[in-house]
Coordinates of C-alpha atoms and ligand atoms in Angstrom, one line a residue:
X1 CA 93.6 112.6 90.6
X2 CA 94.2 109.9 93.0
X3 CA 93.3 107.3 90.5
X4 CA 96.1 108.0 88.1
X5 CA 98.3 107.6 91.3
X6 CA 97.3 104.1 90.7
X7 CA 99.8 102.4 87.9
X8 CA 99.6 99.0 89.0
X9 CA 96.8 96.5 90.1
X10 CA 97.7 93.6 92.5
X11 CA 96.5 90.2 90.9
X12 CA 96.0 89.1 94.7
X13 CA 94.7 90.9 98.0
X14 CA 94.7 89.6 101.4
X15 CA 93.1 90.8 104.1
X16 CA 93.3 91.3 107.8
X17 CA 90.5 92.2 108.5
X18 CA 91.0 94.0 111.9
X19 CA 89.5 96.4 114.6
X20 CA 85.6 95.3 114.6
X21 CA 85.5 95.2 118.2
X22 CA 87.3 98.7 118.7
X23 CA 85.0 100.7 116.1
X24 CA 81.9 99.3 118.6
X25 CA 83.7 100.2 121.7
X26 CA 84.4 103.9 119.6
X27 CA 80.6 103.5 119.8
X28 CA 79.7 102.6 123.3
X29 CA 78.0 99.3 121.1
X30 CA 78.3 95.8 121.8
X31 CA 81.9 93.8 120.2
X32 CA 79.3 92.1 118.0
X33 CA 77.6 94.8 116.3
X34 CA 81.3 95.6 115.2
X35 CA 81.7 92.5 113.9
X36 CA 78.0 92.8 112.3
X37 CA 79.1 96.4 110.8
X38 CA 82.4 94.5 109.6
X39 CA 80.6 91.9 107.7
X40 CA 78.4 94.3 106.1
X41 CA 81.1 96.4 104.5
X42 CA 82.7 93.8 102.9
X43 CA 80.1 94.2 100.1
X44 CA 81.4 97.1 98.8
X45 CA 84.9 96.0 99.2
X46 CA 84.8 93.5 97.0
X47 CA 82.8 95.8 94.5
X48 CA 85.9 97.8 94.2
X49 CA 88.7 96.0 94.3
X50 CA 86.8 94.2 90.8
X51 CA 86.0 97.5 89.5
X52 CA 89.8 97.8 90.3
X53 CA 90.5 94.3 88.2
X54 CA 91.8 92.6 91.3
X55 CA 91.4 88.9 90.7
X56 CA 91.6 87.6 93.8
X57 CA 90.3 88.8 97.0
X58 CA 91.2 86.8 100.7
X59 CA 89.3 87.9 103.7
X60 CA 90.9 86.3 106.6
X61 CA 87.7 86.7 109.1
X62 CA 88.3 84.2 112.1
X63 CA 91.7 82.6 112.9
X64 CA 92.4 79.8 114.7
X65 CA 93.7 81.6 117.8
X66 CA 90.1 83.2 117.8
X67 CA 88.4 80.5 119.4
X68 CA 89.8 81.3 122.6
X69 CA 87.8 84.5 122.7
X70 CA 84.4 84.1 124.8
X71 CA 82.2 81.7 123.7
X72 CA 79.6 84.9 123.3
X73 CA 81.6 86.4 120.6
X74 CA 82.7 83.5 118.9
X75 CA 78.8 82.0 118.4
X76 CA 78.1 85.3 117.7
X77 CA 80.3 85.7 114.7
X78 CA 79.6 82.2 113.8
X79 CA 76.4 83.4 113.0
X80 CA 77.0 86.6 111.4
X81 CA 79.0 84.8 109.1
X82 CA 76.2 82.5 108.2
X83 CA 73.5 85.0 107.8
X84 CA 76.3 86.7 105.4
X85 CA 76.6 84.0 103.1
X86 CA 72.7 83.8 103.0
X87 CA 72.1 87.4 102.1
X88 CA 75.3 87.2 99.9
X89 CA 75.8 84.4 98.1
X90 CA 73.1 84.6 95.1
X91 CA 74.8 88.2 93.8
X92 CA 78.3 87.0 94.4
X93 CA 77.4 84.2 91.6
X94 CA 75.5 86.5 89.5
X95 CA 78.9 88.9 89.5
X96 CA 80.4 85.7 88.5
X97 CA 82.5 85.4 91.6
X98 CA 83.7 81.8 92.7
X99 CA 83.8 81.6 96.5
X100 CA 86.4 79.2 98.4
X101 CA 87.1 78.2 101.9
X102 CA 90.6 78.6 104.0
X103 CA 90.8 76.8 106.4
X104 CA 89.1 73.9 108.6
X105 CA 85.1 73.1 108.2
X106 CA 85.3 70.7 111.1
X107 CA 84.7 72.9 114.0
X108 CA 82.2 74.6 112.7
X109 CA 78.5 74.5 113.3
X110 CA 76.6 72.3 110.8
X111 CA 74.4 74.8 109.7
X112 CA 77.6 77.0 109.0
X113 CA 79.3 74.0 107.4
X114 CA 76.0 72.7 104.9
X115 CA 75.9 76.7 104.1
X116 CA 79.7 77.0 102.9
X117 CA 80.0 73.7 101.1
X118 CA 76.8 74.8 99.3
X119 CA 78.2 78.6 98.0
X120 CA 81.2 76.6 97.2
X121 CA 79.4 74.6 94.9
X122 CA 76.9 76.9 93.4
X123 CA 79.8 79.3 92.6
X124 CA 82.5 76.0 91.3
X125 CA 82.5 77.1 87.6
X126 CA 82.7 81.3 87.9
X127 CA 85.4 82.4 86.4
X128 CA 85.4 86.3 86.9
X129 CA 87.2 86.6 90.4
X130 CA 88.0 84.5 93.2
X131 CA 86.8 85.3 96.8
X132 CA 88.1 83.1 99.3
X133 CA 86.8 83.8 103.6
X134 CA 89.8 82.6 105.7
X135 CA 87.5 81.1 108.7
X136 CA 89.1 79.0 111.3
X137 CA 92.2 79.7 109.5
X138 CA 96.0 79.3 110.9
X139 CA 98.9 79.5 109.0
X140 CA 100.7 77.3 110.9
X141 CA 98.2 74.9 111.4
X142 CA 97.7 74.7 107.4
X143 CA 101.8 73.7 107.6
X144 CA 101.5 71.2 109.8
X145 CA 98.8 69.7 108.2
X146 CA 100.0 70.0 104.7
X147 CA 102.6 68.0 106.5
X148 CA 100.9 64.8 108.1
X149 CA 99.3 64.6 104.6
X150 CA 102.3 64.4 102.2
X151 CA 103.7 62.2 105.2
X152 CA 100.2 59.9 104.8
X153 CA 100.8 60.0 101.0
X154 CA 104.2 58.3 101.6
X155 CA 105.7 60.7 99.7
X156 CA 109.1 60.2 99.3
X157 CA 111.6 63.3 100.9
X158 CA 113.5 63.9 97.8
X159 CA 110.0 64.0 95.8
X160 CA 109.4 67.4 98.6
X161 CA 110.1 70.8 97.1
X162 CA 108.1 74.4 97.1
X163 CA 105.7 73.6 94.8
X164 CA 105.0 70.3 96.1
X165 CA 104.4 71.5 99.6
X166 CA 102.2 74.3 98.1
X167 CA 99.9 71.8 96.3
X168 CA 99.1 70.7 99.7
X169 CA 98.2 74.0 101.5
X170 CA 94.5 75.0 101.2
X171 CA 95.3 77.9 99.0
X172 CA 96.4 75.2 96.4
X173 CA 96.0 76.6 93.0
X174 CA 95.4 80.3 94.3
X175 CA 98.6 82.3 93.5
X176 CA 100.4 84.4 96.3
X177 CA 99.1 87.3 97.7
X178 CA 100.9 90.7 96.1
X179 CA 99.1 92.7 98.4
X180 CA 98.2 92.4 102.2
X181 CA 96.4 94.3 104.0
X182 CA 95.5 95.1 107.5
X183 CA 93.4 97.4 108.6
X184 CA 93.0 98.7 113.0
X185 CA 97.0 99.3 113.0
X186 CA 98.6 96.5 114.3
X187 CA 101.7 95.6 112.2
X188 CA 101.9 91.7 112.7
X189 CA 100.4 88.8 110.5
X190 CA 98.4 87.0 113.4
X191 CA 99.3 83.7 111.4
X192 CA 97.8 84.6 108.5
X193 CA 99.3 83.3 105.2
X194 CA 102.5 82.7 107.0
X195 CA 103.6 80.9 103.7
X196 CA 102.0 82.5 100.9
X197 CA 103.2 86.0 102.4
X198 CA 107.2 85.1 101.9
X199 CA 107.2 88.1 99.4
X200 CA 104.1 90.0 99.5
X201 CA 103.6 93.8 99.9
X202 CA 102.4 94.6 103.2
X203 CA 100.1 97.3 104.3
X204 CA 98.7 98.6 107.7
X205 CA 96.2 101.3 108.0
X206 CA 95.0 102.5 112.0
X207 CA 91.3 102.8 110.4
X208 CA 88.9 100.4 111.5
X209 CA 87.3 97.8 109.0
X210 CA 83.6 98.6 109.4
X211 CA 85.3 102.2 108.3
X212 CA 87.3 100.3 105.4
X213 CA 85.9 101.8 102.4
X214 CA 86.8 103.2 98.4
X215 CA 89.0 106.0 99.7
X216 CA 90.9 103.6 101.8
X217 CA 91.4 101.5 99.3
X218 CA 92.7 103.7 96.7
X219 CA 95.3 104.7 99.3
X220 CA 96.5 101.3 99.7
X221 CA 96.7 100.5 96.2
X222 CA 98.8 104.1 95.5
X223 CA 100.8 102.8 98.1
X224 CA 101.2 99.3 96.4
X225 CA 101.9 101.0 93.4
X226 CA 104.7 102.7 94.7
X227 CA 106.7 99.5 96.0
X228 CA 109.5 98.3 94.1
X229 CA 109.6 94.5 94.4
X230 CA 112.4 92.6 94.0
X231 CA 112.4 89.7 95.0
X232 CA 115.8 88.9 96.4
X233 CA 117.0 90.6 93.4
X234 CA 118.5 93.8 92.6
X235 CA 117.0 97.2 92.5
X236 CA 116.0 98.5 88.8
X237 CA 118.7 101.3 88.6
X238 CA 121.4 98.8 90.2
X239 CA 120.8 96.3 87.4
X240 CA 121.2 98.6 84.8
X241 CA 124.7 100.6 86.0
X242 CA 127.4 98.6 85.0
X243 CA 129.4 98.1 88.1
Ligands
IPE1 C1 88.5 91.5 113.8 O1 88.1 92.4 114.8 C2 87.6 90.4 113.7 C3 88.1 89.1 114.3 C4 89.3 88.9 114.7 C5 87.1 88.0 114.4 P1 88.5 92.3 116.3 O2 87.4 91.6 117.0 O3 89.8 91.6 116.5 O4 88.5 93.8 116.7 P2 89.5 94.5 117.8 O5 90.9 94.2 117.4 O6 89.2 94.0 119.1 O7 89.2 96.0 117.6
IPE2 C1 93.6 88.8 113.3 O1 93.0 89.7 114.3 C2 92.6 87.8 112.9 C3 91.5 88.3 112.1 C4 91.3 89.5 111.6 C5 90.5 87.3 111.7 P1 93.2 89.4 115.8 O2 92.5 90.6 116.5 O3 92.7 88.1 116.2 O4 94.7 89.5 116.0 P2 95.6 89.9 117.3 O5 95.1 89.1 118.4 O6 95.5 91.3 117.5 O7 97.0 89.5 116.9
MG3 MG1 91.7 92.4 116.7

């Protein structure tokens, strides 16, 4: 029923992934088993959205701005993450998922770091989907950095188009997102993507991540499947008339 609601599949989904902290505090729990249910449903998301045949799956998990929460949380989630990838990382290469990183490595702990760069190389050659964690990611930092580089490449400025400045981004190589999600209701971008969104579908639902599950999904994707996207263009019906 709902599935044949379903007539066209994304190629790329991004996610916010949103409301952790308010599905504990629902609980009477601590923010960080939020973030701890969070990172435990993310299994089954990316389950379905392959048994879906999306190709490409971006889970933005800790932005930039994030650091500024208290130093509690943001160890805390530092670690969840790791012990995430450790628990993770051997089925995601069996599935024959390649995992990538957005975003900067240098603030992070070592052990995080050494853990990353290793699932990132273990998982180099998969070719059946692309996973990529968005961790100490800012879309406006990514600019501006994309910037100093082509700028350090001397680069000339007539040499500087779209695609160019893409190549430099760290989702070089990764097409745009069709679909972005965000889940806990808020209906802003949080300097996610800020490029790679220009014309993506956007999609907010007011349920919780660690709630985030099949149903969910199969809403936003009815939802996605409903969009028309043009693109600056015109709409179909407007193309065909004749004046
Ligand atoms: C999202 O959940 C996870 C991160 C931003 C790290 P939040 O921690 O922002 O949860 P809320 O928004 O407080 O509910
Ligand atoms: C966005 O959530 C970032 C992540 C989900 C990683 P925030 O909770 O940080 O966003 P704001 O502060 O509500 O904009
Ligand atoms: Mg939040």
């Amino acid at each position: 029923m709902t599935k044949s609601k379903i007539k066209r599949i994304p190629n790329h989904v991004a996610i916010i992934m949103d409301g952790n902290g308010r599905w504990a505090r629902q609980r009477r729990l601590p923010r960080l088993a939020g973030h701890r249910a969070g990172t435990e449903n993310i299994r089954q998301v990316i389950e379905c959205f392959a048994d879906y045949g999306v190709k490409y799956l971006t889970l933005f998990a800790f932005s930039t701005e994030n650091w500024s929460r208290p130093q509690r949380e943001v160890k805390g989630l530092l670690r969840i993450l790791e012990e995430a990838i450790d628990r993770e990382i051997q089925s995601l290469h069996e599935k024959g998922i390649k995992l990538l990183h957005l975003g900067r490595l240098d603030r992070l702990s070592e052990s995080l770091r050494q853990k990353l760069q290793y699932a990132i190389e273990l998982t180099k050659d998969n070719t059946r989907g692309t996973l990529s964690i968005a961790f100490d990611y800012g879309g406006r930092a990514e600019i501006v950095d994309a910037v100093r580089r082509i700028l350090d490449q001397g680069i000339p400025p007539q040499s500087i188009d779209e695609a160019l400045l893409s190549s430099f981004l760290c989702t070089a190589g990764l097409p745009d997102p069709d679909l972005i999600i965000r889940t806990g209701g808020e209906m802003r971008l949080s300097n996610f993507l800020l490029w790679q969104a220009a014309y993506s579908e956007y999609y907010s639902t007011p349920t919780f991540w660690p709630d985030f599950g099949r149903e969910e999904i199969e809403k936003a994707l009815i939802a996605y499947s409903q969009r028309e996207r043009r693109f600056g263009g015109l709409r179909a019906e407007d193309t065909q008339s004749r004046r």
